[in-house]
XYZ file of C-alpha atoms in Angstrom:
582
model
C -40.400 37.605 63.517
C -43.014 38.025 60.834
C -42.323 39.599 57.453
C -43.160 43.264 57.738
C -46.241 44.534 55.963
C -44.099 47.346 54.534
C -41.904 44.810 52.717
C -44.928 42.899 51.413
C -46.353 46.132 49.993
C -42.973 47.003 48.462
C -42.875 43.562 46.832
C -46.387 43.911 45.386
C -45.628 47.369 44.015
C -42.399 46.127 42.417
C -43.978 43.180 40.617
C -46.751 43.064 38.012
C -49.155 40.168 38.506
C -49.610 39.860 34.723
C -45.871 39.329 34.207
C -45.676 36.841 37.080
C -48.724 34.898 35.890
C -47.294 34.880 32.365
C -44.482 32.659 33.666
C -47.068 30.011 34.506
C -50.059 30.503 32.201
C -50.871 31.303 28.588
C -52.607 34.682 28.842
C -54.868 36.391 26.299
C -55.861 40.025 26.626
C -59.571 40.863 26.338
C -60.366 44.471 26.993
C -58.663 45.639 30.175
C -58.209 42.156 31.635
C -56.163 39.060 30.801
C -57.696 35.590 30.596
C -56.409 32.006 30.760
C -57.690 28.497 31.305
C -57.966 28.111 35.062
C -55.063 26.096 36.520
C -57.195 25.069 39.496
C -60.064 23.302 37.741
C -60.788 21.715 34.362
C -62.422 23.905 31.745
C -62.488 24.484 27.994
C -63.428 28.169 27.950
C -61.051 30.505 29.830
C -62.694 31.921 32.955
C -59.535 32.761 34.893
C -59.243 36.582 34.840
C -56.376 38.857 35.853
C -57.052 42.524 36.531
C -53.809 44.440 35.993
C -55.189 47.638 37.512
C -56.219 45.929 40.754
C -53.235 43.494 40.635
C -55.551 40.583 41.418
C -56.944 37.419 39.854
C -60.323 35.720 39.991
C -61.750 32.567 38.408
C -65.413 32.861 37.480
C -65.607 29.073 37.293
C -64.267 27.839 40.631
C -64.238 31.124 42.552
C -60.564 31.156 43.512
C -58.911 34.545 43.657
C -56.368 36.739 45.382
C -53.197 38.743 44.861
C -49.849 37.810 43.325
C -48.661 36.148 46.549
C -51.735 33.921 46.770
C -51.354 33.058 43.090
C -47.781 31.820 43.519
C -48.709 29.919 46.692
C -51.459 28.061 44.795
C -49.493 27.413 41.605
C -46.227 26.309 43.227
C -47.702 24.719 46.369
C -45.664 27.037 48.597
C -46.164 28.416 52.061
C -46.685 32.151 52.486
C -43.050 32.782 53.419
C -41.769 30.552 50.588
C -43.910 32.510 48.124
C -42.498 35.767 49.484
C -38.949 34.487 48.901
C -39.858 33.230 45.431
C -41.255 36.614 44.449
C -38.428 38.497 46.137
C -35.960 36.579 43.954
C -37.924 37.692 40.876
C -37.892 41.290 42.103
C -34.211 41.163 43.201
C -35.168 42.203 46.719
C -33.807 40.925 50.028
C -36.382 39.517 52.448
C -36.216 40.743 56.066
C -35.743 38.113 58.773
C -38.519 35.541 59.250
C -39.542 33.788 62.432
C -37.015 31.024 63.302
C -39.095 28.030 62.105
C -39.943 29.542 58.751
C -36.414 30.818 58.351
C -35.030 27.294 58.902
C -37.455 25.740 56.419
C -36.555 28.234 53.742
C -32.817 28.010 54.423
C -32.917 24.170 54.307
C -34.526 24.275 50.894
C -32.057 26.918 49.744
C -29.145 24.776 50.940
C -30.455 21.773 48.990
C -30.703 23.897 45.856
C -27.100 25.006 46.379
C -25.986 21.383 46.757
C -27.742 20.369 43.532
C -26.253 23.313 41.635
C -22.741 22.451 42.858
C -23.219 18.767 41.998
C -24.306 19.743 38.487
C -21.171 21.867 38.048
C -19.048 18.949 39.286
C -20.578 16.496 36.806
C -20.155 18.974 33.936
C -16.444 19.417 34.750
C -15.929 15.656 34.957
C -17.397 15.251 31.469
C -14.593 17.466 30.117
C -11.849 15.588 32.023
C -9.927 12.641 30.479
C -12.000 10.184 32.493
C -15.131 11.539 30.771
C -13.944 10.358 27.347
C -16.319 7.377 27.336
C -19.302 9.622 28.085
C -18.217 12.073 25.380
C -17.922 9.192 22.899
C -21.419 8.072 23.869
C -22.813 11.564 23.230
C -20.962 11.772 19.917
C -22.496 8.423 18.944
C -25.941 9.835 19.631
C -25.059 12.974 17.636
C -25.490 15.307 20.606
C -23.898 18.639 19.711
C -21.623 20.608 22.110
C -24.181 23.409 22.367
C -26.841 20.912 23.426
C -24.481 19.392 26.029
C -24.009 22.857 27.492
C -27.663 23.864 27.290
C -28.900 20.737 29.064
C -25.868 20.759 31.420
C -25.019 17.119 30.654
C -22.241 15.624 32.766
C -20.374 12.520 33.867
C -20.183 10.756 37.249
C -16.782 9.110 37.896
C -16.710 5.491 38.954
C -14.732 5.429 42.208
C -17.755 6.259 44.386
C -16.204 8.980 46.549
C -15.472 11.820 44.169
C -18.685 13.833 44.531
C -18.899 13.312 48.301
C -15.269 14.471 48.666
C -15.857 17.459 46.382
C -18.924 18.596 48.356
C -17.073 18.056 51.634
C -14.327 20.353 50.356
C -16.974 23.037 49.833
C -18.074 22.675 53.445
C -21.253 20.736 52.563
C -22.082 18.092 55.132
C -22.545 14.480 54.001
C -25.971 14.448 55.624
C -27.056 17.223 53.270
C -25.718 15.312 50.253
C -27.749 12.318 51.409
C -30.861 14.459 51.861
C -30.387 15.781 48.320
C -30.351 12.192 46.990
C -26.716 12.399 45.858
C -25.155 9.996 48.363
C -25.977 6.885 50.339
C -24.496 5.287 53.457
C -22.781 1.902 53.144
C -24.224 -0.699 55.514
C -20.761 -2.249 55.808
C -18.448 0.741 56.303
C -21.060 3.282 57.422
C -19.369 5.736 55.035
C -21.134 7.868 52.460
C -20.670 6.998 48.786
C -21.838 8.578 45.533
C -25.202 7.395 44.230
C -24.187 7.939 40.589
C -21.039 6.124 39.416
C -19.715 5.611 35.866
C -22.806 7.191 34.376
C -23.709 9.911 31.924
C -25.572 12.510 33.974
C -28.731 14.294 32.813
C -29.863 17.065 35.186
C -33.595 17.351 35.802
C -34.713 20.952 36.220
C -37.943 22.499 37.401
C -39.804 24.828 35.042
C -37.748 27.754 36.367
C -34.433 26.143 35.396
C -33.278 25.042 38.868
C -31.627 21.604 39.105
C -33.751 19.444 41.394
C -32.644 15.887 40.483
C -30.476 13.816 38.137
C -30.844 10.893 35.798
C -27.822 8.657 35.199
C -27.339 6.464 32.114
C -24.948 3.512 32.553
C -21.937 3.518 30.236
C -21.184 -0.020 29.147
C -22.632 -3.110 30.789
C -24.617 -2.967 33.994
C -28.014 -2.522 35.563
C -30.107 -0.538 35.912
C -29.694 1.108 32.518
C -31.063 4.372 33.952
C -30.762 5.370 37.593
C -32.767 8.361 38.808
C -32.585 10.500 41.928
C -34.885 9.429 44.747
C -37.634 11.785 45.832
C -36.417 14.629 48.015
C -37.843 17.855 49.471
C -36.964 19.421 46.099
C -38.074 16.624 43.792
C -41.296 14.642 43.538
C -41.128 12.993 40.121
C -44.887 12.924 39.583
C -44.992 16.729 39.684
C -42.404 17.552 37.020
C -41.833 17.050 33.301
C -38.360 16.768 31.816
C -37.488 19.706 29.588
C -40.514 21.843 30.417
C -38.445 24.912 31.235
C -36.729 24.680 27.839
C -39.954 23.919 25.937
C -42.284 26.392 27.619
C -41.964 29.241 25.131
C -42.453 26.952 22.121
C -45.453 25.216 23.737
C -47.146 28.561 24.256
C -46.399 29.691 20.711
C -47.627 26.461 19.105
C -50.439 25.908 21.636
C -49.325 22.275 21.487
C -47.097 19.981 23.554
C -45.478 16.807 22.239
C -45.125 14.230 25.024
C -42.329 11.652 24.709
C -40.859 9.086 27.101
C -37.086 9.396 27.478
C -34.533 12.122 28.064
C -33.022 11.852 24.586
C -36.455 11.566 22.979
C -36.860 15.134 24.224
C -33.299 16.404 23.765
C -32.708 15.274 20.154
C -35.895 16.808 18.635
C -35.235 19.983 20.637
C -31.691 20.112 19.256
C -33.124 19.752 15.736
C -35.497 22.688 16.231
C -38.679 20.950 17.420
C -38.784 22.692 20.787
C -42.332 22.090 22.092
C -41.359 18.647 23.471
C -41.411 17.359 27.056
C -40.734 13.926 28.552
C -42.582 12.077 31.285
C -39.491 11.184 33.359
C -39.911 7.466 32.710
C -42.976 7.087 34.903
C -46.643 6.588 34.280
C -48.136 10.019 33.702
C -49.708 11.497 36.850
C -52.677 13.863 37.332
C -50.243 16.506 38.606
C -48.187 16.334 35.400
C -51.329 16.639 33.275
C -52.448 19.603 35.366
C -49.003 21.173 34.919
C -49.208 20.871 31.125
C -52.758 22.189 31.210
C -51.495 25.565 32.406
C -49.966 26.167 28.993
C -51.981 24.192 26.424
C -54.920 21.798 26.078
C -53.521 20.234 22.904
C -51.260 17.210 23.261
C -49.643 14.765 20.855
C -48.310 11.600 22.479
C -45.285 10.129 20.728
C -44.172 7.099 22.724
C -42.006 4.201 21.587
C -43.774 2.049 18.974
C -43.504 -1.221 20.901
C -46.335 -2.749 22.932
C -45.108 -1.122 26.154
C -45.098 2.270 24.463
C -48.616 1.797 23.112
C -49.871 0.707 26.543
C -48.217 3.750 28.137
C -49.995 5.940 25.584
C -53.336 4.332 26.481
C -52.803 4.985 30.198
C -51.757 8.580 29.591
C -54.721 9.365 27.363
C -57.250 8.531 30.055
C -55.889 11.366 32.193
C -55.854 13.768 29.264
C -59.445 12.937 28.319
C -60.566 13.419 31.924
C -59.062 16.912 31.794
C -60.649 17.701 28.397
C -57.443 17.813 26.357
C -57.495 17.373 22.598
C -55.329 14.271 22.629
C -53.730 12.729 19.538
C -51.162 9.985 18.985
C -48.268 10.105 16.516
C -46.752 6.856 15.274
C -43.262 6.690 13.808
C -42.557 4.065 11.127
C -39.691 1.617 11.107
C -39.749 0.901 14.847
C -38.198 4.312 15.616
C -38.505 6.333 18.783
C -38.405 10.151 18.469
C -34.646 10.235 19.072
C -33.632 7.815 16.301
C -36.346 9.017 13.912
C -35.166 12.621 14.012
C -31.519 11.590 13.581
C -32.369 9.418 10.579
C -35.150 11.357 8.846
C -34.775 14.915 10.149
C -36.886 17.444 12.014
C -39.259 18.161 9.132
C -40.272 14.502 8.884
C -40.868 14.451 12.637
C -42.991 17.615 12.421
C -44.980 15.970 9.625
C -45.534 12.837 11.731
C -46.836 15.053 14.550
C -49.012 16.972 12.107
C -50.489 13.727 10.782
C -51.154 12.294 14.268
C -54.469 10.514 14.756
C -57.160 11.259 17.343
C -56.616 8.820 20.179
C -59.695 6.658 19.630
C -58.820 6.202 15.947
C -55.284 5.256 16.936
C -56.516 2.828 19.578
C -58.852 0.969 17.219
C -56.169 0.883 14.518
C -53.708 -0.574 17.055
C -56.126 -3.251 18.248
C -57.208 -4.269 14.746
C -53.570 -4.511 13.728
C -52.909 -6.783 16.715
C -55.936 -8.918 15.843
C -54.812 -9.439 12.244
C -57.091 -11.945 10.564
C -58.561 -13.037 13.905
C -61.541 -10.707 14.146
C -63.652 -13.256 15.967
C -66.680 -12.412 18.094
C -64.537 -12.859 21.208
C -61.952 -10.461 19.840
C -64.619 -7.882 18.963
C -66.021 -8.082 22.503
C -62.566 -7.503 24.010
C -61.952 -4.546 21.707
C -65.258 -2.927 22.600
C -64.850 -3.510 26.340
C -61.419 -1.844 26.230
C -62.580 1.138 24.156
C -66.030 1.954 25.536
C -64.586 3.419 28.790
C -62.583 5.960 26.759
C -65.613 6.768 24.606
C -67.647 7.406 27.746
C -65.288 10.245 28.689
C -66.393 12.206 25.615
C -69.224 14.457 26.702
C -70.571 15.455 23.270
C -73.162 12.917 22.058
C -72.718 13.708 18.302
C -68.988 12.972 18.622
C -69.683 9.662 20.356
C -72.198 8.748 17.657
C -69.684 9.476 14.921
C -67.146 7.170 16.557
C -69.701 4.395 17.054
C -70.781 4.544 13.416
C -67.171 4.223 12.292
C -66.492 1.357 14.683
C -69.556 -0.496 13.425
C -68.242 -0.374 9.878
C -64.714 -1.417 10.787
C -65.756 -4.198 13.163
C -68.538 -5.492 10.929
C -71.327 -5.005 13.479
C -74.758 -3.607 12.682
C -74.806 0.046 13.746
C -78.013 -0.064 15.777
C -76.727 -3.117 17.617
C -73.443 -1.387 18.441
C -75.244 1.715 19.734
C -77.360 -0.565 21.945
C -74.242 -2.344 23.203
C -72.657 0.961 24.173
C -75.754 1.947 26.151
C -75.776 -1.480 27.795
C -72.090 -1.150 28.689
C -72.720 2.253 30.271
C -75.067 0.512 32.721
C -73.436 -2.896 33.280
C -69.789 -2.410 32.189
C -70.169 -5.515 30.006
C -70.638 -6.240 26.303
C -73.197 -8.921 25.356
C -71.252 -11.530 23.370
C -74.393 -13.146 21.979
C -75.656 -9.817 20.628
C -72.294 -9.107 18.982
C -72.390 -12.560 17.379
C -75.997 -12.115 16.207
C -75.381 -8.749 14.583
C -71.862 -9.303 13.237
C -71.822 -9.028 9.470
C -68.461 -10.425 8.482
C -67.101 -10.166 5.847
C -69.537 -7.371 4.888
C -69.618 -4.157 6.866
C -72.799 -2.278 7.616
C -71.586 0.606 5.430
C -71.165 -1.663 2.379
C -74.627 -3.152 2.781
C -76.316 0.207 3.389
C -74.559 1.980 0.495
C -75.298 -0.726 -2.069
C -78.906 -1.089 -0.914
C -79.375 2.677 -1.198
C -78.184 2.620 -4.824
C -80.395 -0.394 -5.609
C -83.466 1.355 -4.173
C -82.643 4.774 -5.660
C -80.628 4.158 -8.862
C -81.296 7.719 -10.002
C -79.269 8.947 -7.001
C -76.145 6.948 -7.920
C -74.594 9.739 -10.035
C -75.031 12.214 -7.182
C -73.441 9.835 -4.673
C -70.504 8.616 -6.758
C -69.751 11.347 -9.306
C -66.665 13.457 -8.699
C -65.668 11.519 -5.568
C -62.115 10.150 -5.658
C -62.375 7.114 -3.389
C -60.769 3.717 -3.175
C -62.433 0.472 -2.071
C -59.332 -1.705 -1.846
C -59.496 -4.368 0.840
C -63.325 -4.402 1.097
C -65.399 -7.509 0.448
C -67.500 -5.566 -2.068
C -64.529 -3.768 -3.639
C -65.268 -4.990 -7.177
C -68.998 -4.230 -6.894
C -68.516 -0.687 -5.663
C -65.743 -0.014 -8.185
C -68.013 -1.132 -11.041
C -70.823 1.141 -9.830
C -68.452 4.103 -9.497
C -66.916 3.537 -12.935
C -70.321 3.206 -14.621
C -71.559 6.447 -13.056
C -68.345 8.399 -13.608
C -68.361 7.456 -17.307
C -71.581 9.433 -17.615
C -73.993 6.539 -17.619
C -76.958 5.958 -15.362
C -76.851 3.069 -12.928
C -78.086 -0.183 -14.498
C -77.954 -3.301 -12.347
C -77.969 -5.740 -15.276
C -74.825 -4.240 -16.781
C -73.094 -4.268 -13.415
C -73.875 -7.975 -12.976
C -72.501 -8.780 -16.433
C -69.092 -7.364 -15.518
C -68.797 -9.178 -12.166
C -67.282 -12.558 -11.452
C -69.550 -15.319 -10.213
C -68.265 -14.846 -6.663
C -68.995 -11.098 -6.753
C -72.472 -11.691 -8.220
C -73.185 -14.100 -5.365
C -72.006 -11.470 -2.888
C -74.195 -8.817 -4.548
C -77.249 -11.068 -4.263
C -76.343 -11.678 -0.630
C -76.423 -7.928 -0.038
C -79.723 -7.589 -1.901
C -81.307 -10.353 0.190
C -80.464 -8.697 3.496
C -83.344 -6.944 5.204
C -82.067 -3.540 6.211
C -83.555 -0.104 6.588
C -82.808 2.045 3.557
C -80.637 4.928 4.715
C -80.969 8.588 3.725
C -78.895 10.294 1.044
C -76.699 11.942 3.682
C -76.148 8.620 5.431
C -75.281 6.991 2.090
C -72.594 9.621 1.491
C -71.266 8.991 5.015
C -71.150 5.263 4.233
C -69.080 5.990 1.123
C -66.636 8.142 3.077
C -66.415 5.585 5.895
C -65.567 2.800 3.431
C -62.970 5.004 1.812
C -61.388 5.617 5.212
C -61.410 1.901 6.018
C -59.662 1.163 2.732
C -57.038 3.851 3.350
C -56.325 2.449 6.811
C -55.743 -1.016 5.361
C -53.367 0.505 2.826
C -51.610 2.353 5.664
C -51.063 -0.924 7.524
C -49.604 -2.509 4.384
C -47.239 0.423 3.760
C -46.063 0.407 7.389
C -45.058 -3.251 7.042
C -43.361 -2.534 3.690
C -41.418 0.392 5.200
C -40.090 -1.799 8.009
C -38.961 -4.429 5.478
C -37.283 -1.799 3.284
C -35.444 -0.302 6.242
C -34.282 -3.711 7.462
C -32.893 -4.463 3.993
C -31.157 -1.070 3.811
C -33.212 0.178 0.852
C -33.585 3.774 2.050
C -34.755 5.155 -1.327
C -37.686 2.748 -1.271
C -38.293 3.562 2.393
C -38.479 7.299 1.629
C -40.903 6.645 -1.210
C -43.127 4.596 1.082
C -43.012 7.328 3.738
C -44.238 9.847 1.151
C -47.153 7.560 0.247
C -47.921 7.083 3.956
C -47.888 10.853 4.389
C -50.423 11.342 1.578
C -52.715 8.655 2.997
C -52.581 10.112 6.524
C -53.415 13.550 5.097
C -56.501 12.028 3.472
C -57.476 10.291 6.718
C -57.268 13.583 8.617
C -59.442 15.534 6.180
């Protein structure tokens, strides 16, 4: 039979749609209504409105609307009867009988949840038993505190292969149900059920409401695979969940920021240390559903993946989805080859917070990563590959001034004439290719466009040199024209007017040759504002080179065990990153 309309009305009167929606969305009150970013379409300005008086919602962007039941159906992908049961649980009400088919579907799901809850209790008890000593030693070695073990319901799966199946059987749970829950498999030889997880540390995976829906198992000792995860089940589709979200939700809302990491312990250890707005991607490539899930609570994300090549590539793949959904996406890098887990244990929560705070916008991180990989080999071919890999990300930025700012910076750092690079981007937008011959023709190695334009501006307007250089604390280390620009800055900052002859007298023969090379180049004289931008761009380029050098030094210091030197280098890195983010 159908659910009575009287019960549905009782349910609606018992619940407040604002309180229910607040479990899923970050709400802001404006006047009589509450607003949030719509969970059903991508937007930057909240147009999703909840009217508490009418107990209804409506999105002025996509047009979706309804009551609290419809809202839960849409957000949780539930049927009508499943949404009724979900809300009844919140309201502590008992649902009258459903029609047989719906009743069976709901009961089957409820039985699976019971099985997973009982399995979690079993694994937690086994961790405390003598046979769980190896797992406890492993957790002690990773500095996981008892309170964290309890909070995340960590457990241990014994190694004989029949313990969980036998335990569930003793509770009256059929083996077929254990198999459906992804806890057991059937042997092809004996046709008997056996435990999926054996001799493993168990990490329960919960949905955002705290219900156990799957498990991850970490091998103890030798063996493969290192991590074994539950298969997909009616309760668990891995591309729709994020590890730790239920724990992190409050902190994400408060900070309006989520930190995305890769592994279970990359989430657990920072959380234990007090950095609670952290979630993990469950060891898979990030999916649109996971991005949409995060987007309910914040549009600000910092990706903090492992620093190896695989981690960087995973960050690149993730960012594309975030950019498509108009997130403000940044990337944090941890020095010394650390992942979030080991970094927090070694350097503490405050250092991790600082690394997150000093994270770089994705496109800056991407170019830095590719230039670091290129090293001294910044050939035309390498430049073409870099541009072809980065232009697609740039194209996802809708604001033209922002794109132009990036292109100007790339031109300076890649040594390509700015106008030529702008033309190449427009060409790529049409053909998806970069013209190698044009890049070769307009490459200006070792001089960047910013160096040439800044020096030419000062040569054409010497009276403007004091205005450009005075009172500006910049460094030109690592630039081809470092000595030239330093001499100009020193002359001006000592209260003198710019005089080319005196500058030339202080330069080496090689630098004088380079200065004449700059003077001989035919280039449009830039404006005063553009000259200042050139100065700032060169300063940033120099700081980034210094950052690369300090990162290498920090790794060497850590490998040699010189932690005092390593801490000093980290402080210098911190100051440089703060300057880069100004």
